[in-house]
Coordinates of C-alpha atoms and ligand atoms in Angstrom, one line a residue:
M1 CA 167.9 -280.0 105.6
N2 CA 166.4 -283.2 104.6
F3 CA 163.3 -285.1 105.2
Q4 CA 164.3 -286.4 108.7
Q5 CA 165.5 -283.3 109.5
I6 CA 162.9 -281.6 108.8
F7 CA 159.9 -284.2 109.9
G8 CA 162.0 -286.6 112.1
N9 CA 162.0 -289.6 109.9
L10 CA 162.5 -291.2 107.0
P11 CA 160.4 -290.7 103.7
E12 CA 157.7 -293.8 103.1
T13 CA 157.9 -292.9 99.1
E14 CA 159.2 -290.5 96.6
A15 CA 158.5 -289.7 93.0
S16 CA 159.2 -286.9 90.3
A17 CA 157.8 -285.7 87.5
P18 CA 159.4 -283.0 84.7
G19 CA 158.5 -279.7 83.2
R20 CA 158.1 -279.8 79.7
V21 CA 158.6 -277.4 76.8
N22 CA 156.3 -277.2 74.0
L23 CA 157.7 -277.8 70.6
L24 CA 154.7 -276.6 68.9
G25 CA 150.7 -275.9 68.8
E26 CA 151.0 -272.9 71.2
H27 CA 147.1 -272.0 73.1
T28 CA 145.3 -274.8 70.8
D29 CA 145.0 -277.4 74.1
Y30 CA 142.0 -274.8 75.4
N31 CA 140.3 -274.9 71.7
D32 CA 140.2 -279.1 71.5
G33 CA 143.3 -278.6 69.6
F34 CA 146.7 -280.6 69.3
V35 CA 150.1 -280.4 70.5
L36 CA 153.6 -281.4 70.7
P37 CA 155.3 -281.4 74.1
I38 CA 158.6 -282.8 75.3
A39 CA 159.6 -283.4 78.7
I40 CA 163.1 -281.2 79.9
P41 CA 165.3 -282.9 82.6
Q42 CA 164.6 -280.4 85.2
K43 CA 162.3 -282.4 87.3
T44 CA 160.2 -282.1 90.7
T45 CA 160.9 -284.5 93.6
V46 CA 158.8 -285.1 96.3
Q47 CA 159.4 -287.3 99.1
M48 CA 156.1 -288.2 101.1
G49 CA 155.5 -289.3 104.5
F50 CA 152.7 -290.3 107.0
S51 CA 152.0 -286.5 109.4
N52 CA 150.7 -288.0 113.1
D53 CA 149.7 -284.7 114.2
G54 CA 146.5 -284.7 112.0
Q55 CA 147.7 -281.7 109.5
H56 CA 149.2 -281.8 106.6
H57 CA 153.2 -280.4 106.2
F58 CA 154.6 -279.1 103.2
Y59 CA 158.0 -278.2 102.9
S60 CA 159.7 -276.6 99.9
Q61 CA 164.1 -276.7 99.9
N62 CA 163.9 -274.2 97.2
L63 CA 162.3 -271.5 98.9
D64 CA 163.3 -273.1 102.7
Q65 CA 159.7 -272.6 103.4
Q66 CA 157.6 -274.7 105.4
V67 CA 153.4 -274.3 105.2
S68 CA 151.1 -276.7 107.5
I69 CA 147.5 -276.5 106.8
L70 CA 144.2 -278.6 109.2
E71 CA 141.8 -279.8 106.5
I72 CA 139.5 -276.9 107.3
N73 CA 141.6 -274.1 106.7
H74 CA 141.0 -271.9 103.3
T75 CA 143.5 -273.3 100.4
P76 CA 146.9 -271.8 101.0
L77 CA 148.9 -269.7 98.7
G78 CA 151.7 -270.3 96.5
F79 CA 153.5 -274.0 96.2
A80 CA 151.3 -275.4 98.8
S81 CA 148.5 -274.2 96.7
Y82 CA 148.9 -276.6 93.7
I83 CA 149.9 -279.7 96.7
F84 CA 146.8 -279.0 98.4
G85 CA 144.5 -278.9 95.4
C86 CA 145.6 -282.0 94.8
I87 CA 145.1 -283.6 98.0
Q88 CA 141.6 -281.9 97.6
I89 CA 140.5 -283.2 94.1
L90 CA 141.7 -286.9 95.1
K91 CA 139.4 -286.2 97.9
K92 CA 136.5 -285.2 95.7
E93 CA 137.6 -288.3 93.9
G94 CA 136.5 -290.4 96.8
Y95 CA 140.0 -291.4 97.7
K96 CA 140.5 -291.5 101.9
I97 CA 143.9 -289.5 101.9
P98 CA 145.6 -289.0 105.3
S99 CA 147.2 -286.4 106.9
L100 CA 150.7 -286.1 105.2
N101 CA 154.4 -284.6 105.3
L102 CA 155.5 -283.8 102.1
Y103 CA 159.5 -282.7 100.9
I104 CA 159.6 -280.7 97.6
K105 CA 162.4 -279.8 95.8
S106 CA 162.9 -278.7 91.7
S107 CA 165.4 -278.3 89.3
V108 CA 162.5 -277.0 87.0
P109 CA 162.8 -273.1 86.4
I110 CA 159.9 -270.8 87.9
G111 CA 157.9 -268.5 85.5
S112 CA 159.7 -269.4 82.5
G113 CA 157.0 -270.9 81.0
L114 CA 158.7 -274.7 81.6
S115 CA 155.9 -275.8 83.6
S116 CA 157.2 -276.1 87.5
S117 CA 153.7 -276.5 88.7
A118 CA 152.5 -278.7 86.3
A119 CA 155.5 -280.5 87.6
L120 CA 154.9 -280.0 91.6
E121 CA 151.4 -281.5 90.7
V122 CA 151.9 -284.9 89.1
A123 CA 155.0 -285.3 91.1
T124 CA 152.6 -285.1 94.5
L125 CA 149.9 -287.1 92.8
R126 CA 152.5 -289.7 91.9
A127 CA 153.8 -290.0 95.1
I128 CA 150.0 -290.3 96.8
R129 CA 149.4 -293.0 94.4
Q130 CA 152.6 -294.8 95.6
L131 CA 151.9 -294.3 99.3
L132 CA 148.4 -295.6 99.2
N133 CA 148.6 -297.7 96.2
L134 CA 146.0 -296.6 94.6
S135 CA 144.9 -297.3 91.0
I136 CA 144.9 -294.2 89.2
N137 CA 146.5 -294.1 85.5
D138 CA 148.6 -291.7 83.9
V139 CA 145.8 -289.7 82.5
E140 CA 143.8 -289.4 85.2
I141 CA 146.6 -288.1 87.2
A142 CA 147.5 -285.3 84.4
Q143 CA 143.6 -284.9 84.9
F144 CA 143.9 -284.3 88.5
A145 CA 146.9 -281.9 88.5
Q146 CA 144.7 -279.9 85.3
Q147 CA 141.7 -279.4 88.2
A148 CA 143.8 -279.1 91.1
E149 CA 145.3 -276.2 89.2
I150 CA 141.9 -274.6 87.9
N151 CA 140.7 -275.3 90.9
Y152 CA 142.8 -274.4 93.7
A153 CA 145.4 -272.4 92.1
G154 CA 143.2 -270.1 89.7
V155 CA 144.6 -270.9 86.5
Q156 CA 142.2 -271.3 84.1
C157 CA 144.7 -273.7 81.7
G158 CA 144.5 -276.2 79.2
I159 CA 145.3 -280.0 79.7
M160 CA 148.9 -279.9 78.0
D161 CA 151.2 -279.4 80.5
Q162 CA 149.8 -282.0 82.5
M163 CA 149.6 -284.2 80.4
A164 CA 153.4 -283.5 78.9
S165 CA 154.3 -284.2 82.5
S166 CA 152.7 -287.0 83.6
L167 CA 153.3 -289.0 80.1
A168 CA 156.5 -287.2 78.0
D169 CA 160.1 -287.8 78.3
T170 CA 163.2 -286.1 77.2
E171 CA 163.7 -288.4 74.3
H172 CA 160.4 -289.1 72.3
I173 CA 157.8 -285.6 71.4
L174 CA 154.3 -286.3 72.9
F175 CA 151.8 -286.0 70.3
L176 CA 148.1 -285.1 72.1
D177 CA 145.1 -284.7 70.9
T178 CA 143.3 -282.7 73.6
R179 CA 139.6 -283.6 72.3
T180 CA 140.1 -287.2 73.1
L181 CA 143.2 -286.8 74.8
S182 CA 144.2 -289.7 72.4
F183 CA 148.2 -289.3 72.3
C184 CA 151.8 -291.0 70.5
L185 CA 154.8 -291.0 71.9
L186 CA 157.1 -290.3 69.1
P187 CA 160.9 -290.3 68.7
F188 CA 162.7 -286.7 68.7
P189 CA 164.4 -286.4 65.2
S190 CA 167.9 -287.7 65.2
K191 CA 169.5 -285.6 63.1
A192 CA 168.3 -282.4 65.7
E193 CA 168.4 -281.5 69.5
I194 CA 166.6 -278.2 71.0
V195 CA 167.5 -275.6 72.8
V196 CA 165.5 -273.3 75.5
I197 CA 166.4 -270.0 76.3
D198 CA 164.5 -267.8 79.1
S199 CA 164.3 -264.2 77.9
G200 CA 164.4 -263.1 81.3
V201 CA 161.1 -260.8 80.8
P202 CA 158.9 -261.8 83.6
R203 CA 155.8 -263.3 82.5
R204 CA 153.6 -260.0 84.0
L205 CA 150.4 -260.0 81.6
A206 CA 150.6 -263.5 81.4
S207 CA 147.3 -264.4 83.3
S208 CA 144.8 -261.8 82.2
G209 CA 146.2 -261.9 78.8
Y210 CA 145.5 -266.0 78.9
N211 CA 141.9 -265.4 80.0
Q212 CA 141.4 -262.5 77.2
R213 CA 142.9 -265.0 74.7
R214 CA 140.2 -267.8 76.1
T215 CA 137.3 -265.9 75.8
E216 CA 138.2 -264.5 72.1
C217 CA 138.4 -268.1 71.2
E218 CA 135.3 -268.9 72.8
Q219 CA 133.8 -265.9 70.7
A220 CA 134.9 -266.9 68.1
A221 CA 134.1 -270.6 68.0
Q222 CA 130.4 -269.4 68.7
L223 CA 129.9 -266.8 66.0
L224 CA 131.2 -269.9 63.8
G225 CA 128.8 -272.0 65.2
V226 CA 131.5 -274.9 66.5
K227 CA 131.7 -276.2 69.8
A228 CA 135.7 -275.4 69.3
L229 CA 137.8 -273.7 66.8
R230 CA 139.3 -277.1 66.5
D231 CA 136.4 -277.8 64.1
I232 CA 137.7 -275.4 62.0
T233 CA 140.2 -276.6 59.7
R234 CA 139.9 -274.4 56.6
L235 CA 140.9 -270.6 57.0
E236 CA 138.3 -268.8 54.6
A237 CA 135.8 -269.8 57.8
T238 CA 137.3 -267.4 59.8
E239 CA 137.7 -264.3 57.1
D240 CA 134.1 -262.9 57.9
L241 CA 134.9 -263.0 61.9
P242 CA 135.3 -259.5 63.0
E243 CA 138.8 -258.2 64.7
P244 CA 140.7 -259.0 66.9
L245 CA 138.5 -263.0 66.4
R246 CA 139.7 -263.5 62.9
R247 CA 143.6 -262.7 63.8
R248 CA 142.9 -265.4 67.0
A249 CA 141.1 -268.3 65.0
R250 CA 143.5 -267.8 62.3
H251 CA 146.6 -268.6 64.5
V252 CA 144.6 -271.4 66.1
V253 CA 143.6 -272.7 62.7
T254 CA 147.2 -272.4 61.1
E255 CA 148.6 -273.7 64.3
N256 CA 146.4 -276.8 64.4
N257 CA 147.6 -277.4 60.8
R258 CA 151.1 -277.1 61.1
V259 CA 150.9 -279.5 64.6
L260 CA 149.7 -282.0 62.3
E261 CA 152.0 -281.6 59.4
V262 CA 155.2 -282.1 61.8
L263 CA 153.0 -285.4 63.2
Q264 CA 153.4 -286.7 59.8
I265 CA 157.3 -285.4 59.3
L266 CA 157.6 -287.6 62.7
E267 CA 155.4 -290.5 61.9
T268 CA 157.0 -290.9 58.6
R269 CA 161.1 -290.0 60.0
H270 CA 161.8 -288.4 57.1
V271 CA 165.5 -286.9 57.8
A272 CA 165.7 -284.1 55.5
S273 CA 161.9 -283.4 56.6
V274 CA 163.6 -281.5 60.1
E275 CA 164.2 -278.6 58.4
R276 CA 160.8 -278.3 57.5
F277 CA 160.2 -278.9 61.3
G278 CA 161.8 -275.6 62.0
K279 CA 160.2 -273.8 59.6
L280 CA 156.6 -274.3 61.1
M281 CA 158.2 -273.5 64.1
N282 CA 159.2 -270.0 62.4
A283 CA 155.9 -269.6 61.3
S284 CA 154.3 -270.4 64.4
H285 CA 156.3 -267.5 66.1
A286 CA 155.1 -265.4 63.5
S287 CA 151.4 -266.4 64.4
L288 CA 151.9 -265.7 67.8
R289 CA 153.6 -262.4 67.7
D290 CA 150.9 -261.1 64.4
D291 CA 147.9 -263.1 64.8
Y292 CA 147.9 -263.9 68.5
E293 CA 149.5 -261.0 70.2
V294 CA 151.2 -262.7 73.1
S295 CA 154.7 -262.2 72.3
V296 CA 156.5 -259.1 73.3
P297 CA 159.8 -257.3 71.9
A298 CA 162.8 -259.0 73.5
L299 CA 160.6 -262.0 72.5
D300 CA 161.5 -261.4 69.2
M301 CA 164.5 -260.4 69.5
L302 CA 166.0 -263.6 70.9
V303 CA 163.9 -265.9 68.3
E304 CA 165.2 -263.7 65.4
I305 CA 168.7 -264.0 66.9
L306 CA 168.3 -268.0 66.9
Q307 CA 167.0 -267.5 63.7
E308 CA 170.0 -265.9 61.8
T309 CA 172.0 -268.2 64.1
P310 CA 173.6 -271.4 61.7
G311 CA 172.9 -274.3 62.5
V312 CA 169.0 -273.4 64.0
F313 CA 166.1 -275.2 61.8
G314 CA 163.6 -273.1 63.7
A315 CA 162.7 -270.8 67.3
R316 CA 159.9 -269.3 68.3
L317 CA 158.6 -268.7 72.3
T318 CA 156.9 -271.3 73.7
G319 CA 154.2 -271.5 76.7
A320 CA 151.7 -269.1 77.2
G321 CA 153.8 -266.2 75.9
F322 CA 154.2 -262.2 77.5
G323 CA 157.7 -263.4 78.3
G324 CA 159.5 -266.4 79.5
A325 CA 161.2 -268.4 77.6
C326 CA 161.7 -269.5 73.5
V327 CA 162.7 -273.0 72.0
A328 CA 164.6 -273.9 69.4
L329 CA 165.2 -276.9 66.9
V330 CA 169.1 -277.2 66.3
A331 CA 171.6 -279.3 64.6
K332 CA 172.7 -282.2 66.9
G333 CA 175.9 -281.6 69.3
E334 CA 175.6 -277.9 68.5
G335 CA 173.2 -277.0 71.2
R336 CA 175.5 -275.6 73.7
A337 CA 177.9 -273.8 71.0
I338 CA 174.7 -272.2 69.5
A339 CA 173.2 -271.3 72.9
T340 CA 176.1 -269.7 74.2
T341 CA 176.6 -267.1 71.3
V342 CA 173.3 -266.6 71.0
L343 CA 172.8 -265.7 74.9
E344 CA 175.6 -263.5 74.5
Q345 CA 174.2 -261.6 71.9
Y346 CA 170.8 -261.3 73.3
N347 CA 172.1 -259.9 76.4
Y348 CA 174.0 -257.4 75.0
H349 CA 171.9 -256.4 72.7
S350 CA 168.3 -256.4 74.7
G351 CA 169.4 -254.9 78.0
Y352 CA 168.2 -258.7 79.1
T353 CA 169.9 -261.2 81.0
G354 CA 168.7 -264.2 79.7
R355 CA 169.5 -267.8 80.8
V356 CA 170.3 -271.3 79.3
L357 CA 167.5 -273.5 80.7
V358 CA 168.7 -276.4 77.8
P359 CA 170.8 -278.0 77.3
T360 CA 171.5 -278.1 80.8
T361 CA 174.8 -277.4 82.8
G362 CA 174.1 -279.5 85.3
F363 CA 171.9 -279.0 88.3
Ligands
GLA401 C1 150.0 -272.6 79.4 C2 148.7 -273.1 80.2 C3 148.7 -274.8 78.8 C4 148.1 -274.0 77.4 C5 149.8 -272.8 76.9 C6 149.4 -272.2 76.3 O1 150.9 -273.1 79.3 O2 148.8 -273.9 81.3 O3 147.2 -275.1 79.1 O4 147.2 -273.4 77.0 O5 150.2 -272.1 78.1 O6 149.8 -273.2 74.7

């Protein structure tokens, strides 16, 4: 079923936004720190038109499900909550939003930690911006999307995912300072490409574990007398914290330093440094596993198989953890072959059914 079959007329406008994979800088965004995500080829597309019955109608092609909403209704659940959230945030900002028809289709995998929700929010906001000719910039789009996620989908996320979906592309790595929101787009290393494999482990504990880590970081920052852990650059400063706050803070401090080292590597475009980038990804995984404790055995296994495979510069879990996907930096041209071999070994040894998400096989 297409837009016309659902709503009886053609869409007025259409906009898309990609999912993202974070290469380095995990669990640093809500500590005012640094991140290095890149867009993935999978994206969400929103077709939009005006509704003339005073209700919003959202149709998801993936779910073959339509949700209709009267303004006075409570926040809907599921995919509609993200869209409704975007509309409500725009209204709070003072924009007049008429009743809308939305048709959504997406190739961004759901539940793998590749920001399908940010892609939906950013695509929705872009489509509204186009339809109503609003002067909203891309950073504001990301901020509104994050507000929608926090206030209407109930996820206390940082700003990385929405900024990545709004600003990044598949050829450039986004370096973002999440405190100042200053950013730059850096060319992807010419010798390398990325592989993303979903572990097949559902991210069950993700939201409770995520919120707990956030609280621990806030406690650590308070004990250290700083606004956020971003303000700590020397590891020694964290040593007297009680456990587990010491290890949580150690992850954030070392992870921020790793991102800043890779930023320098990418800025100087030194070809040999892609090996160092890979090593820092490996170190990031060890830190997420041992200090931040957001890995699970299957992710550790997948990362280990990746790291031991020739042609892989480095690998780590990506996103919030507790399941989901792993990302690897590999030699250019070898991604597909590496992903196939690694997946075979992983499925055999782990008992889970993983999936190669990048390189894509077409969708
Ligand atoms: C999720 C959140 C992000 C970020 C990552 C962890 O993707 O939405 O804001 O905190 O986890 O790095």
